[in-house]
mmCIF file with all atom_site columns, C-alpha atoms in Angstrom:
data_model
loop_
_atom_site.group_PDB
_atom_site.id
_atom_site.type_symbol
_atom_site.label_atom_id
_atom_site.label_alt_id
_atom_site.label_comp_id
_atom_site.label_asym_id
_atom_site.label_entity_id
_atom_site.label_seq_id
_atom_site.pdbx_PDB_ins_code
_atom_site.Cartn_x
_atom_site.Cartn_y
_atom_site.Cartn_z
_atom_site.occupancy
_atom_site.B_iso_or_equiv
_atom_site.pdbx_formal_charge
_atom_site.auth_seq_id
_atom_site.auth_comp_id
_atom_site.auth_asym_id
_atom_site.auth_atom_id
_atom_site.pdbx_PDB_model_num
ATOM 1  C CA . UNK A 1 1  ? 98.430  116.073 74.125 1.00 90.00 ? 1  UNK A CA 1
ATOM 2  C CA . UNK A 1 2  ? 101.953 114.882 74.518 1.00 91.00 ? 2  UNK A CA 1
ATOM 3  C CA . UNK A 1 3  ? 103.529 112.600 76.908 1.00 93.00 ? 3  UNK A CA 1
ATOM 4  C CA . UNK A 1 4  ? 105.536 113.758 79.675 1.00 95.00 ? 4  UNK A CA 1
ATOM 5  C CA . UNK A 1 5  ? 108.773 111.913 78.901 1.00 94.00 ? 5  UNK A CA 1
ATOM 6  C CA . UNK A 1 6  ? 108.430 113.127 75.273 1.00 94.00 ? 6  UNK A CA 1
ATOM 7  C CA . UNK A 1 7  ? 107.588 116.789 76.287 1.00 95.00 ? 7  UNK A CA 1
ATOM 8  C CA . UNK A 1 8  ? 110.606 116.670 78.580 1.00 96.00 ? 8  UNK A CA 1
ATOM 9  C CA . UNK A 1 9  ? 112.991 115.350 75.612 1.00 95.00 ? 9  UNK A CA 1
ATOM 10 C CA . UNK A 1 10 ? 111.956 118.380 73.618 1.00 95.00 ? 10 UNK A CA 1
ATOM 11 C CA . UNK A 1 11 ? 112.295 120.841 76.102 1.00 96.00 ? 11 UNK A CA 1
ATOM 12 C CA . UNK A 1 12 ? 115.879 119.804 76.250 1.00 96.00 ? 12 UNK A CA 1
ATOM 13 C CA . UNK A 1 13 ? 116.692 118.614 72.908 1.00 95.00 ? 13 UNK A CA 1
ATOM 14 C CA . UNK A 1 14 ? 114.148 120.126 70.608 1.00 95.00 ? 14 UNK A CA 1
ATOM 15 C CA . UNK A 1 15 ? 111.713 118.396 68.543 1.00 93.00 ? 15 UNK A CA 1
ATOM 16 C CA . UNK A 1 16 ? 111.636 114.702 68.015 1.00 93.00 ? 16 UNK A CA 1
ATOM 17 C CA . UNK A 1 17 ? 112.549 113.704 64.633 1.00 90.00 ? 17 UNK A CA 1
ATOM 18 C CA . UNK A 1 18 ? 109.712 111.879 62.642 1.00 86.00 ? 18 UNK A CA 1
ATOM 19 C CA . UNK A 1 19 ? 111.581 108.745 61.854 1.00 76.00 ? 19 UNK A CA 1
ATOM 20 C CA . UNK A 1 20 ? 110.573 106.052 59.621 1.00 69.00 ? 20 UNK A CA 1
ATOM 21 C CA . UNK A 1 21 ? 107.898 103.368 60.253 1.00 67.00 ? 21 UNK A CA 1
ATOM 22 C CA . UNK A 1 22 ? 104.425 103.609 61.778 1.00 70.00 ? 22 UNK A CA 1
ATOM 23 C CA . UNK A 1 23 ? 105.292 104.822 65.031 1.00 73.00 ? 23 UNK A CA 1
ATOM 24 C CA . UNK A 1 24 ? 108.232 107.346 64.161 1.00 82.00 ? 24 UNK A CA 1
ATOM 25 C CA . UNK A 1 25 ? 110.766 107.825 66.515 1.00 92.00 ? 25 UNK A CA 1
ATOM 26 C CA . UNK A 1 26 ? 110.294 106.935 70.173 1.00 93.00 ? 26 UNK A CA 1
ATOM 27 C CA . UNK A 1 27 ? 111.718 108.244 73.337 1.00 94.00 ? 27 UNK A CA 1
ATOM 28 C CA . UNK A 1 28 ? 113.189 105.448 75.362 1.00 93.00 ? 28 UNK A CA 1
ATOM 29 C CA . UNK A 1 29 ? 114.345 105.060 79.106 1.00 92.00 ? 29 UNK A CA 1
ATOM 30 C CA . UNK A 1 30 ? 117.611 104.120 80.137 1.00 92.00 ? 30 UNK A CA 1
ATOM 31 C CA . UNK A 1 31 ? 116.379 103.737 83.879 1.00 88.00 ? 31 UNK A CA 1
ATOM 32 C CA . UNK A 1 32 ? 113.267 101.514 82.908 1.00 83.00 ? 32 UNK A CA 1
ATOM 33 C CA . UNK A 1 33 ? 110.937 103.884 84.972 1.00 85.00 ? 33 UNK A CA 1
ATOM 34 C CA . UNK A 1 34 ? 108.058 104.578 82.566 1.00 82.00 ? 34 UNK A CA 1
ATOM 35 C CA . UNK A 1 35 ? 107.221 107.695 84.526 1.00 88.00 ? 35 UNK A CA 1
ATOM 36 C CA . UNK A 1 36 ? 110.683 109.325 84.598 1.00 91.00 ? 36 UNK A CA 1
ATOM 37 C CA . UNK A 1 37 ? 111.024 112.732 82.883 1.00 95.00 ? 37 UNK A CA 1
ATOM 38 C CA . UNK A 1 38 ? 114.869 113.063 83.622 1.00 96.00 ? 38 UNK A CA 1
ATOM 39 C CA . UNK A 1 39 ? 116.255 113.953 80.179 1.00 94.00 ? 39 UNK A CA 1
ATOM 40 C CA . UNK A 1 40 ? 119.584 112.410 81.142 1.00 95.00 ? 40 UNK A CA 1
ATOM 41 C CA . UNK A 1 41 ? 117.604 108.949 81.290 1.00 95.00 ? 41 UNK A CA 1
ATOM 42 C CA . UNK A 1 42 ? 115.913 109.272 77.785 1.00 96.00 ? 42 UNK A CA 1
ATOM 43 C CA . UNK A 1 43 ? 117.189 108.592 74.457 1.00 95.00 ? 43 UNK A CA 1
ATOM 44 C CA . UNK A 1 44 ? 115.731 108.176 70.922 1.00 95.00 ? 44 UNK A CA 1
ATOM 45 C CA . UNK A 1 45 ? 115.226 104.937 69.118 1.00 93.00 ? 45 UNK A CA 1
ATOM 46 C CA . UNK A 1 46 ? 112.789 103.441 66.527 1.00 92.00 ? 46 UNK A CA 1
ATOM 47 C CA . UNK A 1 47 ? 109.982 101.146 67.569 1.00 89.00 ? 47 UNK A CA 1
ATOM 48 C CA . UNK A 1 48 ? 112.073 98.238  66.637 1.00 89.00 ? 48 UNK A CA 1
ATOM 49 C CA . UNK A 1 49 ? 114.434 99.330  69.075 1.00 91.00 ? 49 UNK A CA 1
ATOM 50 C CA . UNK A 1 50 ? 111.885 99.980  71.685 1.00 89.00 ? 50 UNK A CA 1
ATOM 51 C CA . UNK A 1 51 ? 110.631 96.564  71.342 1.00 88.00 ? 51 UNK A CA 1
ATOM 52 C CA . UNK A 1 52 ? 114.293 95.026  71.401 1.00 91.00 ? 52 UNK A CA 1
ATOM 53 C CA . UNK A 1 53 ? 115.140 97.093  74.578 1.00 89.00 ? 53 UNK A CA 1
ATOM 54 C CA . UNK A 1 54 ? 112.058 95.978  76.422 1.00 86.00 ? 54 UNK A CA 1
ATOM 55 C CA . UNK A 1 55 ? 112.727 92.198  75.529 1.00 84.00 ? 55 UNK A CA 1
ATOM 56 C CA . UNK A 1 56 ? 116.411 92.591  76.355 1.00 87.00 ? 56 UNK A CA 1
ATOM 57 C CA . UNK A 1 57 ? 115.580 93.820  79.961 1.00 84.00 ? 57 UNK A CA 1
ATOM 58 C CA . UNK A 1 58 ? 112.841 91.396  80.716 1.00 77.00 ? 58 UNK A CA 1
ATOM 59 C CA . UNK A 1 59 ? 110.035 93.828  80.260 1.00 78.00 ? 59 UNK A CA 1
ATOM 60 C CA . UNK A 1 60 ? 108.050 91.777  78.056 1.00 75.00 ? 60 UNK A CA 1
ATOM 61 C CA . UNK A 1 61 ? 104.854 90.396  79.510 1.00 74.00 ? 61 UNK A CA 1
ATOM 62 C CA . UNK A 1 62 ? 104.025 86.836  78.032 1.00 76.00 ? 62 UNK A CA 1
ATOM 63 C CA . UNK A 1 63 ? 101.584 84.025  79.127 1.00 80.00 ? 63 UNK A CA 1
ATOM 64 C CA . UNK A 1 64 ? 99.210  84.834  81.910 1.00 79.00 ? 64 UNK A CA 1
ATOM 65 C CA . UNK A 1 65 ? 101.372 88.003  82.972 1.00 76.00 ? 65 UNK A CA 1
ATOM 66 C CA . UNK A 1 66 ? 100.317 89.700  79.664 1.00 71.00 ? 66 UNK A CA 1
ATOM 67 C CA . UNK A 1 67 ? 97.605  92.317  80.473 1.00 71.00 ? 67 UNK A CA 1
ATOM 68 C CA . UNK A 1 68 ? 94.996  90.874  78.002 1.00 78.00 ? 68 UNK A CA 1
ATOM 69 C CA . UNK A 1 69 ? 95.395  87.318  79.328 1.00 80.00 ? 69 UNK A CA 1
ATOM 70 C CA . UNK A 1 70 ? 91.982  85.687  79.643 1.00 86.00 ? 70 UNK A CA 1
ATOM 71 C CA . UNK A 1 71 ? 93.326  82.479  80.940 1.00 86.00 ? 71 UNK A CA 1
ATOM 72 C CA . UNK A 1 72 ? 96.144  80.996  83.266 1.00 85.00 ? 72 UNK A CA 1
ATOM 73 C CA . UNK A 1 73 ? 98.795  78.691  82.254 1.00 86.00 ? 73 UNK A CA 1
ATOM 74 C CA . UNK A 1 74 ? 97.015  76.075  84.543 1.00 89.00 ? 74 UNK A CA 1
ATOM 75 C CA . UNK A 1 75 ? 93.749  76.638  82.691 1.00 88.00 ? 75 UNK A CA 1
ATOM 76 C CA . UNK A 1 76 ? 95.488  76.245  79.288 1.00 86.00 ? 76 UNK A CA 1
ATOM 77 C CA . UNK A 1 77 ? 97.055  73.074  80.090 1.00 88.00 ? 77 UNK A CA 1
ATOM 78 C CA . UNK A 1 78 ? 93.687  71.671  81.534 1.00 90.00 ? 78 UNK A CA 1
ATOM 79 C CA . UNK A 1 79 ? 92.158  72.743  78.274 1.00 90.00 ? 79 UNK A CA 1
#
């Protein structure tokens, strides 16, 4: 199984290099649309670059916005 954006990259540019680190090379989105498969909107980067790109674009969920959050900020302050 391969994710659609990674498949789109490989169709146009060939195999994704293995790269260093646990995750290898990531295919990142210039447009920030996770479902986008337009090869012109995709670029390669490390996992660190992916996390940095996400933070720089304000897409990093923290606090109660995080998908695994069990408490709201109000509940935390009350505790």
